[in-house]
Coordinates of C-alpha atoms in Angstrom, one line a residue:
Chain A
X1 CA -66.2 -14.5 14.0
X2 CA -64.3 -16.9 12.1
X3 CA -65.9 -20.3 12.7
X4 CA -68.5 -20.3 10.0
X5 CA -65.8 -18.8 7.8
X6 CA -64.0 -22.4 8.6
X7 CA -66.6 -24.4 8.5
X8 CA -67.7 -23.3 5.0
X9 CA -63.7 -23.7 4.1
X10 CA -63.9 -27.4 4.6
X11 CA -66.9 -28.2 3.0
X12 CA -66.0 -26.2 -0.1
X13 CA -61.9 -25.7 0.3
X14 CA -59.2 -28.4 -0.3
X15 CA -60.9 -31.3 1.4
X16 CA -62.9 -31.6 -1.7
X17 CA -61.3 -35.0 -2.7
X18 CA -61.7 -36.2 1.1
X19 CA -65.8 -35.8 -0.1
X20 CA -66.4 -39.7 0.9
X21 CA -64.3 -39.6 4.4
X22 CA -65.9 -38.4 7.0
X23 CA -63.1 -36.8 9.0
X24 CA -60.0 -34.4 8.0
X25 CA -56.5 -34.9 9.5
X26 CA -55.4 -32.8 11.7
X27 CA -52.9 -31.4 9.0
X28 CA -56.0 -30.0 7.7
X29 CA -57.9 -28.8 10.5
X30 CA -54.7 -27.0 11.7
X31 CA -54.4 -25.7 8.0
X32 CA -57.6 -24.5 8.4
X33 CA -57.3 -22.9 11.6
X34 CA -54.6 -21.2 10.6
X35 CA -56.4 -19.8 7.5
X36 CA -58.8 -18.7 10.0
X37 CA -56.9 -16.8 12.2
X38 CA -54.2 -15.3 10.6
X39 CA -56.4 -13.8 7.9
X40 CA -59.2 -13.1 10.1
X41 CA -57.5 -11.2 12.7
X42 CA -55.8 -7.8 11.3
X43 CA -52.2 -6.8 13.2
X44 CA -52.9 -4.8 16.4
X45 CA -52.0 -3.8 19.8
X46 CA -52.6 -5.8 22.2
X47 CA -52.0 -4.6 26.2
X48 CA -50.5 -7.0 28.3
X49 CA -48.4 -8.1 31.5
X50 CA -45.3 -9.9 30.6
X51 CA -44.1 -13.3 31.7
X52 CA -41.5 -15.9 30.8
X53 CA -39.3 -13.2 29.2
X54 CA -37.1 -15.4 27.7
X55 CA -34.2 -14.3 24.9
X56 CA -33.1 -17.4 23.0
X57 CA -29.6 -16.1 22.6
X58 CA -28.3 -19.1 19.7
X59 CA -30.8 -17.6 17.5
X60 CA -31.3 -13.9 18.7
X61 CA -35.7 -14.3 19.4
X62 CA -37.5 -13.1 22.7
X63 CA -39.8 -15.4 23.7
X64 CA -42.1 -14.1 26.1
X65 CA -46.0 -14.0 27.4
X66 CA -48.6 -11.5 28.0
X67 CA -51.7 -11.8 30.1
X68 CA -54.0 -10.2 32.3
X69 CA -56.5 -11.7 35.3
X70 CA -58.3 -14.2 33.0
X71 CA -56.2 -14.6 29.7
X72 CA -52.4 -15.7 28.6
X73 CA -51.3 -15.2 25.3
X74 CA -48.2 -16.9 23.8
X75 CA -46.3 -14.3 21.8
X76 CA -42.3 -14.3 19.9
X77 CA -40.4 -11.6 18.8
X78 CA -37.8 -12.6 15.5
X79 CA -34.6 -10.8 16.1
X80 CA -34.5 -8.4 13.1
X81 CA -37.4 -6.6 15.6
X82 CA -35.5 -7.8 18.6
X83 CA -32.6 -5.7 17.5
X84 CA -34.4 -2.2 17.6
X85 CA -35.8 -2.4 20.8
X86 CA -35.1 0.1 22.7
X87 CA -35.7 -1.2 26.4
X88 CA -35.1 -4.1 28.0
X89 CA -38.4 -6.1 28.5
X90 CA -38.6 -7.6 32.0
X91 CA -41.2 -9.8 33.8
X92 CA -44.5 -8.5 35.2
X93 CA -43.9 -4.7 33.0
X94 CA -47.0 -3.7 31.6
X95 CA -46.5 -3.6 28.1
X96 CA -48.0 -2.7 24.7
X97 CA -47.6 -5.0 21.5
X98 CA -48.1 -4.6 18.1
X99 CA -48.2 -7.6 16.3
X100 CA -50.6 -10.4 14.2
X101 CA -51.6 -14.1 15.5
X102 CA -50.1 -16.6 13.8
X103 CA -50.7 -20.6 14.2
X104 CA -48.1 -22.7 14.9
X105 CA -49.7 -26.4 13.8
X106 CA -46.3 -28.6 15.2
X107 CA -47.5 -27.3 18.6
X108 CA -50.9 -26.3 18.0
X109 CA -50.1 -23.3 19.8
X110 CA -51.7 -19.7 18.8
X111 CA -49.1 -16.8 19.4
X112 CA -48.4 -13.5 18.8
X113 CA -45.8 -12.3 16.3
X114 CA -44.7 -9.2 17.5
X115 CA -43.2 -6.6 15.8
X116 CA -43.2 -4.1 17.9
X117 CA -42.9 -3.9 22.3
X118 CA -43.1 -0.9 24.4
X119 CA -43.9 -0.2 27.8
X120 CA -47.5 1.1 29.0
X121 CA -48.3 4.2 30.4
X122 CA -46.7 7.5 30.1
X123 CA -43.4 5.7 28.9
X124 CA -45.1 3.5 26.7
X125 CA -46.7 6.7 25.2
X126 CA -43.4 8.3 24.7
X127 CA -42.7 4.9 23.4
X128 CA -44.9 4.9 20.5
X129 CA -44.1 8.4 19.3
X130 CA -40.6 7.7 19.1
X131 CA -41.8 4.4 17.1
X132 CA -43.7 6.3 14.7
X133 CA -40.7 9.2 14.1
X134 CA -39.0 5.9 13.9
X135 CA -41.0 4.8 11.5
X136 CA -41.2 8.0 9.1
X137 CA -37.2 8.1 9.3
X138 CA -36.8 5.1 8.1
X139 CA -39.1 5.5 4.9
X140 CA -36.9 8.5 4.4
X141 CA -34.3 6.0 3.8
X142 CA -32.2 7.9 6.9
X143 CA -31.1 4.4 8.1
X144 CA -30.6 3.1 4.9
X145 CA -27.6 1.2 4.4
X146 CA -26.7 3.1 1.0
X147 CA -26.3 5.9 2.8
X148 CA -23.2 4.9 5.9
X149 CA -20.1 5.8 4.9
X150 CA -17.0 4.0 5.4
X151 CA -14.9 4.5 8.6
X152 CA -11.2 5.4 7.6
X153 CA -8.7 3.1 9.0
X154 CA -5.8 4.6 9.8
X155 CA -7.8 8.6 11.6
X156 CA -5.1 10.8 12.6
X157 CA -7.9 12.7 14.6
X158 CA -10.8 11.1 16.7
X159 CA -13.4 13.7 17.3
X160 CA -15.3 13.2 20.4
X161 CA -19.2 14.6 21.0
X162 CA -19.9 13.9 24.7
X163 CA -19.9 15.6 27.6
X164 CA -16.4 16.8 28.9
X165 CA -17.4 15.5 32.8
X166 CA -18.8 12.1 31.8
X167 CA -17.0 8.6 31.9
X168 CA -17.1 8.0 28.3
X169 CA -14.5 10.4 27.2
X170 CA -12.4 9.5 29.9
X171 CA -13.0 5.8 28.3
X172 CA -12.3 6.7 25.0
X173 CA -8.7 8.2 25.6
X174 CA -7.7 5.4 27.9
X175 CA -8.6 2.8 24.9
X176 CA -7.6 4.8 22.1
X177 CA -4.2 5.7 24.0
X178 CA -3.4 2.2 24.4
X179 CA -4.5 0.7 21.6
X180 CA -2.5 3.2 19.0
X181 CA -0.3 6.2 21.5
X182 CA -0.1 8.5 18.6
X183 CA -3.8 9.4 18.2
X184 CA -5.0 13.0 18.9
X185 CA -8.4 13.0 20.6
X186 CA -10.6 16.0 19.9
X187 CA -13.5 16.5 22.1
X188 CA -16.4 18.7 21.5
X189 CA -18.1 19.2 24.6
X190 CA -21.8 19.0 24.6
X191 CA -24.9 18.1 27.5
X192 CA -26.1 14.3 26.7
X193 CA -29.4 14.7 28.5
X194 CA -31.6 17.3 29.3
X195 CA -34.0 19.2 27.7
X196 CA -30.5 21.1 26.1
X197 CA -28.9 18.4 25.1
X198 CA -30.5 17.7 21.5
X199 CA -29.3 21.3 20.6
X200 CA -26.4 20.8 22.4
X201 CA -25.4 17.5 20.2
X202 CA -26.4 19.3 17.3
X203 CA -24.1 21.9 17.4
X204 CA -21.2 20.0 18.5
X205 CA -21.6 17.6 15.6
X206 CA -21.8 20.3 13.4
X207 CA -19.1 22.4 15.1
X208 CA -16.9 19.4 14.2
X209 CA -17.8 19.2 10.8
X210 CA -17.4 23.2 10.5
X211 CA -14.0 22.4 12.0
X212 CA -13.1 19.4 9.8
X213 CA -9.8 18.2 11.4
X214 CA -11.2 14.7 12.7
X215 CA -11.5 12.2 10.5
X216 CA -14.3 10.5 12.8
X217 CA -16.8 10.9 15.3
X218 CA -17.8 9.1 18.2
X219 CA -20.9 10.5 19.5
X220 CA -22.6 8.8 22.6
X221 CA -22.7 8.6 26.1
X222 CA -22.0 5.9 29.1
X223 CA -24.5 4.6 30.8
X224 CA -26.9 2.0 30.9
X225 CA -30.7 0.9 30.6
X226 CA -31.4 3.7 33.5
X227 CA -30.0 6.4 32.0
X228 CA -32.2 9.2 29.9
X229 CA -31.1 8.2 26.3
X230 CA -33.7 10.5 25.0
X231 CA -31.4 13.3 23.6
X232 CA -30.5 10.4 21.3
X233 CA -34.1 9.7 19.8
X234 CA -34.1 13.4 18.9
X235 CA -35.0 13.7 15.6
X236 CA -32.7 17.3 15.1
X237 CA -29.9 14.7 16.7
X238 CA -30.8 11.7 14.2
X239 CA -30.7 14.4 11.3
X240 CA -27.7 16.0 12.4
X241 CA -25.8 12.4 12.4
X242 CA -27.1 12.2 8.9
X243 CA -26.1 15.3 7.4
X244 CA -22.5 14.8 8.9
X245 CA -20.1 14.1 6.5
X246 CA -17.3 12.6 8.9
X247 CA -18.4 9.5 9.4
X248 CA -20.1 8.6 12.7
X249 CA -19.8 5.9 15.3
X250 CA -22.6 6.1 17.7
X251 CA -21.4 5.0 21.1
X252 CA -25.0 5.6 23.7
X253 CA -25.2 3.1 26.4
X254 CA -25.4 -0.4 27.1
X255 CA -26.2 -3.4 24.3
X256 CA -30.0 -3.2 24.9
X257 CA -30.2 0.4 24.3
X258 CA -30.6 0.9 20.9
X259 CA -31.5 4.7 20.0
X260 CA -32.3 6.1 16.7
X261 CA -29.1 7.7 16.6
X262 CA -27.4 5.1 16.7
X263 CA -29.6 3.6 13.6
X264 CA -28.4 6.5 11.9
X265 CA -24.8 6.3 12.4
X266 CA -22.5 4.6 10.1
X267 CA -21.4 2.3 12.5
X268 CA -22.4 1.2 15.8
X269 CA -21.1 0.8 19.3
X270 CA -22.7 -0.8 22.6
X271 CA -20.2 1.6 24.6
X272 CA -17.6 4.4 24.6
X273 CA -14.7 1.8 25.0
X274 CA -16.1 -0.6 22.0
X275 CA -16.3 2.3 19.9
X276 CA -12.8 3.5 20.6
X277 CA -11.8 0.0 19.9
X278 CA -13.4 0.0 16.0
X279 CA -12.2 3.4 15.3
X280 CA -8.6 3.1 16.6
X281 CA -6.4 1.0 15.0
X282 CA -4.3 -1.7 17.4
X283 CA -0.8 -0.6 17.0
X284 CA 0.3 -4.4 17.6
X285 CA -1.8 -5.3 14.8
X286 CA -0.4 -2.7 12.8
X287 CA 3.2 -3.4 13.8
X288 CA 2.6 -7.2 12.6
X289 CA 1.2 -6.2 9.6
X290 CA 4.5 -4.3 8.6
X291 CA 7.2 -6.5 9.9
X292 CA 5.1 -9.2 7.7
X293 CA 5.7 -7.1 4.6
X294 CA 9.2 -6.4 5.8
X295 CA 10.2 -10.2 5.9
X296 CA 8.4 -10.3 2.5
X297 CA 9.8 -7.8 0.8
X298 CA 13.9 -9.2 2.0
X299 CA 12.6 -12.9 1.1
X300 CA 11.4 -11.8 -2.0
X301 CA 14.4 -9.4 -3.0
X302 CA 16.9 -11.4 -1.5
X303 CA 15.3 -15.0 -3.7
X304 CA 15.5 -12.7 -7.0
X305 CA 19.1 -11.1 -6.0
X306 CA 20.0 -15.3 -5.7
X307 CA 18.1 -16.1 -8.8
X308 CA 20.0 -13.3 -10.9
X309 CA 23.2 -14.7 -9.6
X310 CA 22.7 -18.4 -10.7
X311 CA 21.8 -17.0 -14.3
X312 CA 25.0 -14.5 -14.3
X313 CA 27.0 -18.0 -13.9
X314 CA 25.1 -19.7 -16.3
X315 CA 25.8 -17.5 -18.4
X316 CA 29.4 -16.8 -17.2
X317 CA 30.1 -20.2 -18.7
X318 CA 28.0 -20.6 -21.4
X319 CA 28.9 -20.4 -25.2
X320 CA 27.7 -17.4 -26.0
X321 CA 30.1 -15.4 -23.3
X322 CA 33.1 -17.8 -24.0
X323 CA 32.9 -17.2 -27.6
X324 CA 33.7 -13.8 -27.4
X325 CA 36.6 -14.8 -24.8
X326 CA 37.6 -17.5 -27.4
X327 CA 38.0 -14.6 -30.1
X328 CA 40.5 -12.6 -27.9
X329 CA 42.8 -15.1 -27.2
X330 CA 42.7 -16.4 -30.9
X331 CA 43.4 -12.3 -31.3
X332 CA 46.3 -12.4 -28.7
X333 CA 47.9 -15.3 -30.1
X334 CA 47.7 -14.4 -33.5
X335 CA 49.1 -10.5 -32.4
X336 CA 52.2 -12.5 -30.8
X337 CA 52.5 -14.6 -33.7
X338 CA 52.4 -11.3 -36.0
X339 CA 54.5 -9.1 -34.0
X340 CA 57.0 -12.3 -33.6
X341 CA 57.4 -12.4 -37.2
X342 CA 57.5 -8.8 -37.3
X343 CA 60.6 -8.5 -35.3
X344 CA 62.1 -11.2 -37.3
X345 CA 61.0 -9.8 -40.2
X346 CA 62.5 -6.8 -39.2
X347 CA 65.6 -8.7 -37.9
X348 CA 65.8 -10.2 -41.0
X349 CA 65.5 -7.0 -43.0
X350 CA 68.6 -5.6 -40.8
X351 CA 70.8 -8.3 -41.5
X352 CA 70.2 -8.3 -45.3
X353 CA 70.5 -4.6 -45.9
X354 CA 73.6 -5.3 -44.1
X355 CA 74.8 -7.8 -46.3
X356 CA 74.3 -6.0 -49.3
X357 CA 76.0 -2.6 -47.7
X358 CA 78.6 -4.7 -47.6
X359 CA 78.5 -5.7 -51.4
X360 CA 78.5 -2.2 -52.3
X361 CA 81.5 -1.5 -50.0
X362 CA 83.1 -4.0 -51.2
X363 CA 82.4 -2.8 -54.9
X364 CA 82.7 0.7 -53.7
X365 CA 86.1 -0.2 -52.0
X366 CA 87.2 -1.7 -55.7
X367 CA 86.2 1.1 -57.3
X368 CA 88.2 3.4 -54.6
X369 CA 91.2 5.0 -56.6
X370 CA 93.1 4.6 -53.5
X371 CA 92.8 0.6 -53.8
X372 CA 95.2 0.9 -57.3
X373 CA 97.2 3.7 -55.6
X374 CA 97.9 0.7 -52.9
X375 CA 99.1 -1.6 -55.9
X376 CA 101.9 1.1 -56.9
X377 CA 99.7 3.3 -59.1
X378 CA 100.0 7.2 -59.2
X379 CA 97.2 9.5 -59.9
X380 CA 97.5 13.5 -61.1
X381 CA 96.0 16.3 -60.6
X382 CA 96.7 20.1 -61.9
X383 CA 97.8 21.9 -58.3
X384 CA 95.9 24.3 -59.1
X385 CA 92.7 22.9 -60.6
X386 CA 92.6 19.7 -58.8
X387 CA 91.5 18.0 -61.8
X388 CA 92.1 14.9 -62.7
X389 CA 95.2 14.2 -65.2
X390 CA 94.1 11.2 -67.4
X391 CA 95.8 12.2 -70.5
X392 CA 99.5 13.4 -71.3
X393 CA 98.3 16.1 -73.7
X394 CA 96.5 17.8 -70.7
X395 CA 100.0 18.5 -69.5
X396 CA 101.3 21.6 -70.2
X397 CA 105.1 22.4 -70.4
X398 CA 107.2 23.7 -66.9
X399 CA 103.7 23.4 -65.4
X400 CA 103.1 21.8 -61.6
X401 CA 101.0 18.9 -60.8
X402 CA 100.5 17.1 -57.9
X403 CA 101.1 13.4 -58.1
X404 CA 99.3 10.7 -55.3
X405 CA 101.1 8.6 -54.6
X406 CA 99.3 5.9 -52.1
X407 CA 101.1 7.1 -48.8
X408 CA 101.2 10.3 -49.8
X409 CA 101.6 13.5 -52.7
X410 CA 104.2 15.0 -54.5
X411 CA 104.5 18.3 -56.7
X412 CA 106.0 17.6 -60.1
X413 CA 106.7 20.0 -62.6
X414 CA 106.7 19.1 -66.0
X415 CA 109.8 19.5 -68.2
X416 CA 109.5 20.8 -72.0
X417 CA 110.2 18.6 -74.6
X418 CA 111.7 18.7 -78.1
X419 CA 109.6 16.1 -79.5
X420 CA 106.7 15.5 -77.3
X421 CA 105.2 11.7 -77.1
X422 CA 102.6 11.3 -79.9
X423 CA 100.3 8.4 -79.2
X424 CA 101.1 5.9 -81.7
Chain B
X1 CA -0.8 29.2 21.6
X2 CA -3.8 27.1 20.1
X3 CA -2.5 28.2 17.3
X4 CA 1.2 26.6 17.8
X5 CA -0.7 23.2 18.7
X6 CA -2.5 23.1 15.8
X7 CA 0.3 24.1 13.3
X8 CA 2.3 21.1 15.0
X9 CA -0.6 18.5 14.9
X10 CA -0.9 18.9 11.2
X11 CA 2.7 18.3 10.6
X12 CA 2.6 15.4 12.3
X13 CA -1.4 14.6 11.2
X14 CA -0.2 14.6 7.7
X15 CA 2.1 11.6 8.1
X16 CA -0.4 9.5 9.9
X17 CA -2.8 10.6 7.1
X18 CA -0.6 8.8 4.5
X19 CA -0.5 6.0 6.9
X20 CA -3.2 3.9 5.0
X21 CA -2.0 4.9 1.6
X22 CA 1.5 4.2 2.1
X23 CA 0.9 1.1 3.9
X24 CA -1.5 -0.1 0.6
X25 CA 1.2 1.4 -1.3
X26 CA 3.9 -1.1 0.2
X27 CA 1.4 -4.1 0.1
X28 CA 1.4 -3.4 -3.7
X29 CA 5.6 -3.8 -4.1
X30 CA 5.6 -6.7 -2.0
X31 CA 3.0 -8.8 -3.9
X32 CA 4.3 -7.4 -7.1
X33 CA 7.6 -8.3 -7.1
X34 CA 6.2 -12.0 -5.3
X35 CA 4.4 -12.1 -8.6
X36 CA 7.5 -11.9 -11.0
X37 CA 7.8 -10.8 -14.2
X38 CA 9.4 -7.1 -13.1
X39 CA 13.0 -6.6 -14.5
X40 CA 15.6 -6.6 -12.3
X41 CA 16.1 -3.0 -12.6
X42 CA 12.7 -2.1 -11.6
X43 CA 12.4 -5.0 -8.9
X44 CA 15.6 -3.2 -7.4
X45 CA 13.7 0.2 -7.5
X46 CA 10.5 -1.5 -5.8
X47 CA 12.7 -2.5 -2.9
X48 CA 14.5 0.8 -2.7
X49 CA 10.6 2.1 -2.6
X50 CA 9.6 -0.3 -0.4
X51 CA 12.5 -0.2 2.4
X52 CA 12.0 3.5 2.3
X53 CA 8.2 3.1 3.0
X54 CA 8.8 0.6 5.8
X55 CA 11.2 3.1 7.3
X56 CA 8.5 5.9 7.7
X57 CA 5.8 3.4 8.4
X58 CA 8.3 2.5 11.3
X59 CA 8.8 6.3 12.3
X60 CA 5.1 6.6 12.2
X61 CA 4.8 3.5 14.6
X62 CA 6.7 4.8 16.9
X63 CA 4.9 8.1 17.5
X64 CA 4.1 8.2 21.1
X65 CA 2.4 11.1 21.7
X66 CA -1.2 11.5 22.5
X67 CA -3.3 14.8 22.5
X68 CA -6.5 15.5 23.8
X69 CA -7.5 18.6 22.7
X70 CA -10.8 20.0 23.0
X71 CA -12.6 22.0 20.0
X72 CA -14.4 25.6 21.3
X73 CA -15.4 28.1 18.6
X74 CA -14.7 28.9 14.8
X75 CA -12.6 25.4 14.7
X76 CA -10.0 26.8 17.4
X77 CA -8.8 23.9 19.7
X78 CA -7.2 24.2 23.4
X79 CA -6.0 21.5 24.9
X80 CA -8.5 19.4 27.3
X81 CA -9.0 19.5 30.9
X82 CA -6.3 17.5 33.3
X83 CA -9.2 15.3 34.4
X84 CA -9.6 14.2 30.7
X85 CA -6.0 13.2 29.8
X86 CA -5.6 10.2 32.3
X87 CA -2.7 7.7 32.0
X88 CA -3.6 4.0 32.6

């Protein structure tokens, strides 16, 4: 089938400037082999026992063979297909692959690249449809990674979708309890296998949602490779999971059970206890966090309180403050000096109006009449009148007067005269 | 009675609710005022904030209590079978 193909590739192909040798290296034989193979043989599936299962664990690939009475066949699985298997291949199952033959020339070794393995038989039929639903989900974009949502990280409510008599809720509270003890658990009770359980899920996920008091969901079941995981390849299930819009965390089984619910969840969990564990915060962790930004926030405060401090006595003693400080004293000083000399002034005021009261006593006292009385002098006045008698014609005749004396008056009366005194 | 649980889980919901936000919120102060350039009088305010967010962070912390409830119809909840609610 692909021999002449070959042969006609190395007469006319890339050997054309090995034209005067003749042999090809093995490079090129393999090269051309490969060519051969790989585009002569079309992907299929191929029906097989299996043997040397092997999972090369460092870089996540099954290794494994196939073969019947008269034929082996080499074949690897990479782990992106790996990861979406949904049972655990084992020695001498009978098993269906879908894959293409590839050469590896280091080895020259044909194998099988498979993309896809399920079981034969009945299971293996089940197997495929469940790959093809797979298949038409995925180009819906279902799985895509656009469409997860973000788990919150601090949920006040956990909402629970598994069965109220199974292991995994009892999981669930025991982790979620220790891991943060204020958590409220809600649990929606619903069959997880069965021919009710894909209705059963369905309703409880959207009875949650109707509900909206969790903030997420973990849906799933314990169990392992035995168990019937089927209610989880449901496509009403995988849509349901979908259309939620609390986020999801699909907890169904054991690592090598992957379902297509949990594809289509926004996050992923090999069990009930590992999903609790990535929903629920760990309160240590928590607590850490905090008393981290506690110290951070009293270093940080208490450094700026200290740096403030250094600056108020910088500034206590610099220039600008004592300036000020200066000008006040200079003030205080200067309002002593003034009110000193105010008082003296004052002082000084005092003693001069004194001195000159005492000039105008002393020229009052000289002008006192009294002070010429004292030298002998007499002064009168009419008795009745009391005016002043300066002048001799002012005196009438047989008339009284009162004459001062200095220690004391008299009354006079005047006697008539023949010729009276005529100033001369 | 499902009614008097509920009432009393959101009370208490609410504060875990703010949780994320107020711990976010207390990240912010802290690496603000490590960054500098605040004023003192604001820098004083961020602590006051801050101290008063670690306080009900800290209350929140402390909240012991678990509930396991479980949800039956028209978003009613009851609370969950003995055999659910085991202690370690």
């Amino acid at each position: 089938m692909t021999g002449s193909g070959g042969n006609s590739d190395i007469r006319s192909g890339d050997y054309e400037e090995q034209e005067n040798n003749f042999w090809v290296t093995v490079s090129q034989i393999t090269s051309s082999i490969k060519r051969c193979l790989e585009d002569g043989i079309r992907p299929l599936w191929i029906k097989g026992e299996l043997s040397n299962v092997k999972f090369h664990r460092p870089s996540g690939h099954l290794y494994f063979s196939m073969k019947d009475e008269s034929a082996l066949l080499r074949c690897v699985m990479f782990k992106r297909n790996v990861f979406s298997l949904f049972f655990e291949p084992s020695d001498g199952e009978e098993v269906i692959a879908f894959g293409r033959i590839t050469v590896y020339g280091r080895h020259g070794q044909y194998q099988l690249v498979a993309e896809e393995l399920v079981p034969a038989g009945t299971k293996g039929i089940a197997a495929i449809e469940l790959e093809k639903l797979k298949r038409k989900l995925v180009a819906e974009g279902l799985f895509a990674v656009e469409r997860k949502k973000a788990l919150p990280q601090f949920p006040r409510v956990v909402g629970v979708v598994t069965s109220s008599t199974g292991a995994a809720i009892r999981d669930i509270v025991r982790v979620s309890r220790r891991r943060w003890p204020g958590v409220r658990i809600l649990l929606c009770s619903a069959q997880v296998q069965g021919e009710d359980a894909p209705g059963a899920l369905v309703r409880a996920i959207e009875r949650q949602n109707e509900a909206n008091i969790a903030q997420i969901l973990i849906v799933g079941r314990g169990g392992g490779a035995q168990e019937d995981l089927s209610a989880f390849n449901d496509e009403m299930v995988v849509r349901a999971i979908v259309a939620s819009h609390i986020p999801i965390v699909s907890a169904v089984g054991h690592e090598t059970d992957i379902t297509l619910a949990d594809l289509a969840a926004d996050a992923r969990a090999p069990t009930p206890s590992a999903a609790a564990e990535l929903v629920v915060p760990d309160i240590k962790d928590v607590l850490a966090q905090v008393s981290v930004l506690e110290n951070r926030i009293t270093r940080v405060i208490r450094s700026r309180i200290a740096l403030v401090k250094e600056q108020l006595s910088r500034y206590r003693s610099s220039h600008g403050l004592m300036r000020p400080r200066f000008g006040i004293q200079e003030l205080s000083l200067r309002l002593d000096d003034i009110s000193h000399r105010l008082r003296s002034a004052v002082a000084n005021l005092c003693i001069d109006t004194r001195t000159r009261l005492s000039g105008k006593r002393e020229r009052l006292e000289s002008l006192d009449p009294r002070s010429i009385l004292k030298r002998g002098y007499t002064m009168c006045t009419d008795a009745q009148s009391d005016t002043l008698i300066a002048r001799v014609r002012q005196l009438e005749d047989d008339h009284t007067i009162h004459v001062r004396f200095y220690d004391g008056v008299r009354s006079c009366r005047t006697i008539p005269e023949e010729n009276p005194n005529q100033p001369d | 009675m499902p009614n008097d649980t509920r009432g009393k889980s959101e009370s208490t919901g609410l504060t875990i609710d703010s949780f994320e936000k107020q711990l976010k919120r207390l990240e912010t102060i802290v690496s603000q005022l490590e960054t500098g350039g605040v004023p003192l009088h604001e820098s004083l305010a961020l602590f006051e904030e801050g101290m008063e967010l670690l306080k009900q962070l800290q209350s929140i912390l402390e909240m012991t209590e678990t509930r396991i409830e479980e949800l039956i119809d028209n978003g009613t909840t009851i609370p969950a079978p003995e055999s659910i609610d085991l202690n370690d």
